[in-house]
Every structure is written in C-alpha cells, then in structure tokens.
One Martini backbone bead per residue (centre of mass of N, CA, C, O) as a GRO file, in nm:
protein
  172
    1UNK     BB    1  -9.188  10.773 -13.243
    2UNK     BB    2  -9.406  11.067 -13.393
    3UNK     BB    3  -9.552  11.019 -13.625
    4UNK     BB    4  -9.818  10.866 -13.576
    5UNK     BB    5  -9.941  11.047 -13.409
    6UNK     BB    6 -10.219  11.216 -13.242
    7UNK     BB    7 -10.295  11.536 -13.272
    8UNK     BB    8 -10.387  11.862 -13.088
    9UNK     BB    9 -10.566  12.195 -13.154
   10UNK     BB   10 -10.614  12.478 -12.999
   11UNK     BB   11 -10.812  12.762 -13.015
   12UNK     BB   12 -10.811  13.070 -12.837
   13UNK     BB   13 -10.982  13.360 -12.874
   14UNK     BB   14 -10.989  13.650 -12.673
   15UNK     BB   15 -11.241  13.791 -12.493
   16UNK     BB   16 -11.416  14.090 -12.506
   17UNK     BB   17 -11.249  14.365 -12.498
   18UNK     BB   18 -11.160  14.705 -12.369
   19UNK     BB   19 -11.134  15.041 -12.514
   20UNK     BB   20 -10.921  15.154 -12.291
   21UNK     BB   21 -10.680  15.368 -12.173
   22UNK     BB   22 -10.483  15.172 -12.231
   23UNK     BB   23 -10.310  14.956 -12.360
   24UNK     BB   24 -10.336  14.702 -12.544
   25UNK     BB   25 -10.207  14.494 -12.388
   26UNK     BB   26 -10.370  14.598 -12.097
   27UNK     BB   27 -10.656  14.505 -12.219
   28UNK     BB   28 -10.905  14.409 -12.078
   29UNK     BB   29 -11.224  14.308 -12.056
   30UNK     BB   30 -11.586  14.292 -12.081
   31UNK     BB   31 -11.825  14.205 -11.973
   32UNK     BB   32 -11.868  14.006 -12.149
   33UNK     BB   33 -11.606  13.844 -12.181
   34UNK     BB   34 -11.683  13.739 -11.860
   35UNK     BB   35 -11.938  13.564 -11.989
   36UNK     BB   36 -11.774  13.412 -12.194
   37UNK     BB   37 -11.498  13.283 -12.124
   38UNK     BB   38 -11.673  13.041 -11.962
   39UNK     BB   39 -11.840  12.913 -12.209
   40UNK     BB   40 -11.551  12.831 -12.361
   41UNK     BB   41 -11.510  12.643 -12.108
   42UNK     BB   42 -11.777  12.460 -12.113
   43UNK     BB   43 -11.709  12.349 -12.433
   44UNK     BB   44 -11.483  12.206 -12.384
   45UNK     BB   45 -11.545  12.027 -12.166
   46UNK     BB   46 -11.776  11.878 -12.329
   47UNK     BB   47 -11.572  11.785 -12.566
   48UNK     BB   48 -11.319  11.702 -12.458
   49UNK     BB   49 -11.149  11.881 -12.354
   50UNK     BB   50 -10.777  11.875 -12.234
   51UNK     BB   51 -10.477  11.993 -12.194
   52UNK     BB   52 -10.159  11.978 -12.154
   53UNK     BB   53 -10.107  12.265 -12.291
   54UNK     BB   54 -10.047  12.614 -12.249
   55UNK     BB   55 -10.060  12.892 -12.482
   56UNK     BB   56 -10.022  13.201 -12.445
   57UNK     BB   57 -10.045  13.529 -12.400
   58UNK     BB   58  -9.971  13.820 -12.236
   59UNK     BB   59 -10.217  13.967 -12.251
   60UNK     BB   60 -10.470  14.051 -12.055
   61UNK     BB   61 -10.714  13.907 -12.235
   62UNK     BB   62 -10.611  13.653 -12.246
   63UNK     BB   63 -10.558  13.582 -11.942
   64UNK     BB   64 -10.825  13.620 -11.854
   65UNK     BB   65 -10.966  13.399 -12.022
   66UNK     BB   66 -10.857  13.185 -11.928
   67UNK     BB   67 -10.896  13.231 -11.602
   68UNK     BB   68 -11.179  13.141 -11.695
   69UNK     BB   69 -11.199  12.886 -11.872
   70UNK     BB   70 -11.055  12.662 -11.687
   71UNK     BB   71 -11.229  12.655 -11.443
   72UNK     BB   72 -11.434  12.431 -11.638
   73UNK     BB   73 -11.244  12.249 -11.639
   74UNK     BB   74 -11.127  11.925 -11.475
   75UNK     BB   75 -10.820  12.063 -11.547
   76UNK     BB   76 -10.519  12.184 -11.503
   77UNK     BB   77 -10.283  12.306 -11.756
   78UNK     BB   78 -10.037  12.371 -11.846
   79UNK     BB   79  -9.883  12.718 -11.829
   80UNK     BB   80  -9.756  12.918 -12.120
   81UNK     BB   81  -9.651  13.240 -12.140
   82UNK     BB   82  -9.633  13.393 -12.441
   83UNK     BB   83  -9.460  13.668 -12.616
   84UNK     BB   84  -9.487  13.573 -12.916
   85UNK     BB   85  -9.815  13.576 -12.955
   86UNK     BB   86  -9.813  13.915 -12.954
   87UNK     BB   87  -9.839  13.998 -13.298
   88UNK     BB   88  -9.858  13.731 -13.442
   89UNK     BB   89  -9.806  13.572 -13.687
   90UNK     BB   90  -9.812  13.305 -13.879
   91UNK     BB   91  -9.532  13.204 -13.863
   92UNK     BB   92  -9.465  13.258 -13.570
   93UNK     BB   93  -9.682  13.044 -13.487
   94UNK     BB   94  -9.554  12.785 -13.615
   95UNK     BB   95  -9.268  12.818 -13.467
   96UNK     BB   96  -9.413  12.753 -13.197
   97UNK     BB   97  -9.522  12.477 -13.298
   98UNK     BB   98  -9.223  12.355 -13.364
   99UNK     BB   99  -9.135  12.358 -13.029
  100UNK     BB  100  -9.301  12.158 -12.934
  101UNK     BB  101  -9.313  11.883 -12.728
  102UNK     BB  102  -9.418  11.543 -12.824
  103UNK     BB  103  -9.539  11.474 -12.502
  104UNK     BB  104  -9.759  11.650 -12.683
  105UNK     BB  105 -10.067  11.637 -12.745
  106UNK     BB  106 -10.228  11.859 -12.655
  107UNK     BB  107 -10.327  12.219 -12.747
  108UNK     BB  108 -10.304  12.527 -12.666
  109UNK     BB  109 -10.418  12.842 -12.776
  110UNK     BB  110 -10.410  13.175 -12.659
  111UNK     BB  111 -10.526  13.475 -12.819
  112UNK     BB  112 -10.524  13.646 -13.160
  113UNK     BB  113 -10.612  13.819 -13.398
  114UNK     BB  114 -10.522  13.744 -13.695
  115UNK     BB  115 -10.374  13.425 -13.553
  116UNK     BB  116 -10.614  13.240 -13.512
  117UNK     BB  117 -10.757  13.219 -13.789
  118UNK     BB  118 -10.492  13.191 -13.976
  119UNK     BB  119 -10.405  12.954 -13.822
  120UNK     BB  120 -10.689  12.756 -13.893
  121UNK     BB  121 -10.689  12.791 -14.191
  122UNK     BB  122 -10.356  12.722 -14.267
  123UNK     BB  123 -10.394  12.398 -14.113
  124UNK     BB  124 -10.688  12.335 -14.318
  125UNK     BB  125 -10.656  12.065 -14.529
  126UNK     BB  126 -10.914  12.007 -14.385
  127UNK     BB  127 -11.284  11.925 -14.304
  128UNK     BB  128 -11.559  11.922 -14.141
  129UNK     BB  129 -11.804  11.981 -14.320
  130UNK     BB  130 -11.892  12.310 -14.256
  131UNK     BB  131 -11.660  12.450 -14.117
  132UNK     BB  132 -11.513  12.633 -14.255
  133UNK     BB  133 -11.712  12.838 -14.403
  134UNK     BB  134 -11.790  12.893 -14.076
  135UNK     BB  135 -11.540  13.023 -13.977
  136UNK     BB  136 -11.522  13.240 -14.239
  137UNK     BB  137 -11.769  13.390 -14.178
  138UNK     BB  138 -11.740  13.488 -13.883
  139UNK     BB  139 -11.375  13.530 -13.822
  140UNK     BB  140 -11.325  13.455 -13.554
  141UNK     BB  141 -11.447  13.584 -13.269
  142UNK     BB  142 -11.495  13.606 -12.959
  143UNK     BB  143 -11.404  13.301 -12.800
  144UNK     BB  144 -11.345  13.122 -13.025
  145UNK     BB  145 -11.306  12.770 -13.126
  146UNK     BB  146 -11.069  12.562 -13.269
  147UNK     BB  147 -11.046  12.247 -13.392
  148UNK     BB  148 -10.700  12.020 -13.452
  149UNK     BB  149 -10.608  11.769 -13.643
  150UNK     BB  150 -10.295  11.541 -13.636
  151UNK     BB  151 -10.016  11.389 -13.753
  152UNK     BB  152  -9.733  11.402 -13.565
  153UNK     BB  153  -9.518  11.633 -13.529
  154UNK     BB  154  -9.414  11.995 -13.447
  155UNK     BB  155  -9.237  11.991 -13.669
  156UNK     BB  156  -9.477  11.900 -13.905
  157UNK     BB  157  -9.594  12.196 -13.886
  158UNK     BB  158  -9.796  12.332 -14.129
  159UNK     BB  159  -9.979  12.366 -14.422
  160UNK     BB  160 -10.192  12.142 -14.436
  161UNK     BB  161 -10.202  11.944 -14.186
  162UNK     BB  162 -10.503  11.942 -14.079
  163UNK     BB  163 -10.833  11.884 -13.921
  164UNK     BB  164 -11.110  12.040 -13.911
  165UNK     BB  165 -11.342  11.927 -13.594
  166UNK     BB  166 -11.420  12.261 -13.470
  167UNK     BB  167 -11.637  12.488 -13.408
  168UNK     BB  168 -11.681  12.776 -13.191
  169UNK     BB  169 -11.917  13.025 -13.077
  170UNK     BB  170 -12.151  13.248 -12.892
  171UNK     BB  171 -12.276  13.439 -13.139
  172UNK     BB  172 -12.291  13.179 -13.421
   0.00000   0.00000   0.00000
C-alpha cells in the first residue's frame, strides 16, 4: 500500500504575465516573466527536483511558464493541462491532489495565485527554519516556487499534511 511513501508537491506560480488587451486567460509572460522562468526551471534542476507528473493549468502564462521551466531539467516529467487549476480556490486544488495515482511520488502544480499560495500556506503543517513565515512575508510572488513532502497517498492530502523544505522565488 502507499501509506508510508514520501511524496514531494512542487508547486509553481506563473512567471510575470503582460496586462495585454486579451483575456485574462489568454495573457502571455511579459519580459521579465520569459527571463524569470527559466530562472526557476534552473533552480529546479539544481535541488534535484524533476516531477512524475505535471499538471499545469490551462492559462497561456502558466503554459508559457513551464515550457520555460521544464527546458532546463534534466528530464521532461509528463505533463497534463487541467482546465481545473484556473482560478481554482483552495478546496479546489486539494481536490486535484486527492485524484493523483499513487503511482506519482514527485508532483509539480504550475498554477496562479492566491491558490498556489494558499495551497502551500494550507499543507504545510510544519515548515524547515524559517521557510513559512518567509514565504508568507514574500505573498508567494511570480515564479516562486515552494517544496512540500509528505508520507502517504494522494488521497490522504489535506490541511496540515505536508512540511515545507524549500521556498525560492527569483527576486526574494
């Protein structure tokens, strides 16, 4: 059974969007956005982070994001576009994690705020040094990225489940 795995959530807000005339939905990176993620696909890689899976949301800068990111891990981890991640609430996003196959140890979420925020703020029922409350002083800013493990299955992800070791964002 999948009780005692460790299980790893990588979570990561989309790099800096352009308040273009499109929708919201549809708004690209802006500069820095396309300088910064791959900043955070770089930091990825350097703390041994590469993902099972990857599920994004649909939005063009989340898009834009990862295909930035992912370029420089050592490996492309399957990735799966979720209509669902889009202006999802916290209930929401713990929802997706609770559909992940067991299958998956390492899991990244490219995501928007405030629910990649609020989602590593809800799951980290302890935190390494000062990681919470500079996190948390931070606001989770664009491309930052947050790193939580926990033991068990995917089913049993709820408030308080998780203990944030790593918090980076590129210009905290």
């Amino acid at each position: 059974m999948s009780v005692d795995v460790p299980r790893r959530i990588v979570l990561l807000r989309h790099a800096k969007a352009d308040w273009a005339q499109e929708s919201d939905h549809e708004r690209p990176l802006a500069d820095r956005g396309r300088q910064d993620a791959p900043m955070a696909g770089r930091w990825l890689a350097g703390a041994g982070i590469t993902p099972d899976l990857t599920l994004c949301s649909t939005a063009l800068r989340t898009r834009e994001t990862w295909k930035l990111a992912v370029h420089e891990l050592p490996q492309r981890p399957r990735t799966v576009y979720e209509e669902r991640m889009y202006e999802a609430s916290l209930g929401e996003l713990i929802a997706v994690l609770n559909e992940v196959s067991d299958e998956v140890h390492d899991l990244m979420l490219v995501g928007h705020n405030p629910g990649m925020h609020g989602l590593a703020d809800a799951l980290a029922g302890e935190a390494d040094g000062d990681l919470l409350p500079r996190m948390n002083r931070s606001g989770f800013p664009t491309s930052a990225v947050a790193v939580l493990t926990f033991t068990g299955s995917w089913k049993s992800v709820e408030h308080g489940v998780g203990r944030l070791v790593a918090f980076w964002a590129p210009h905290a």
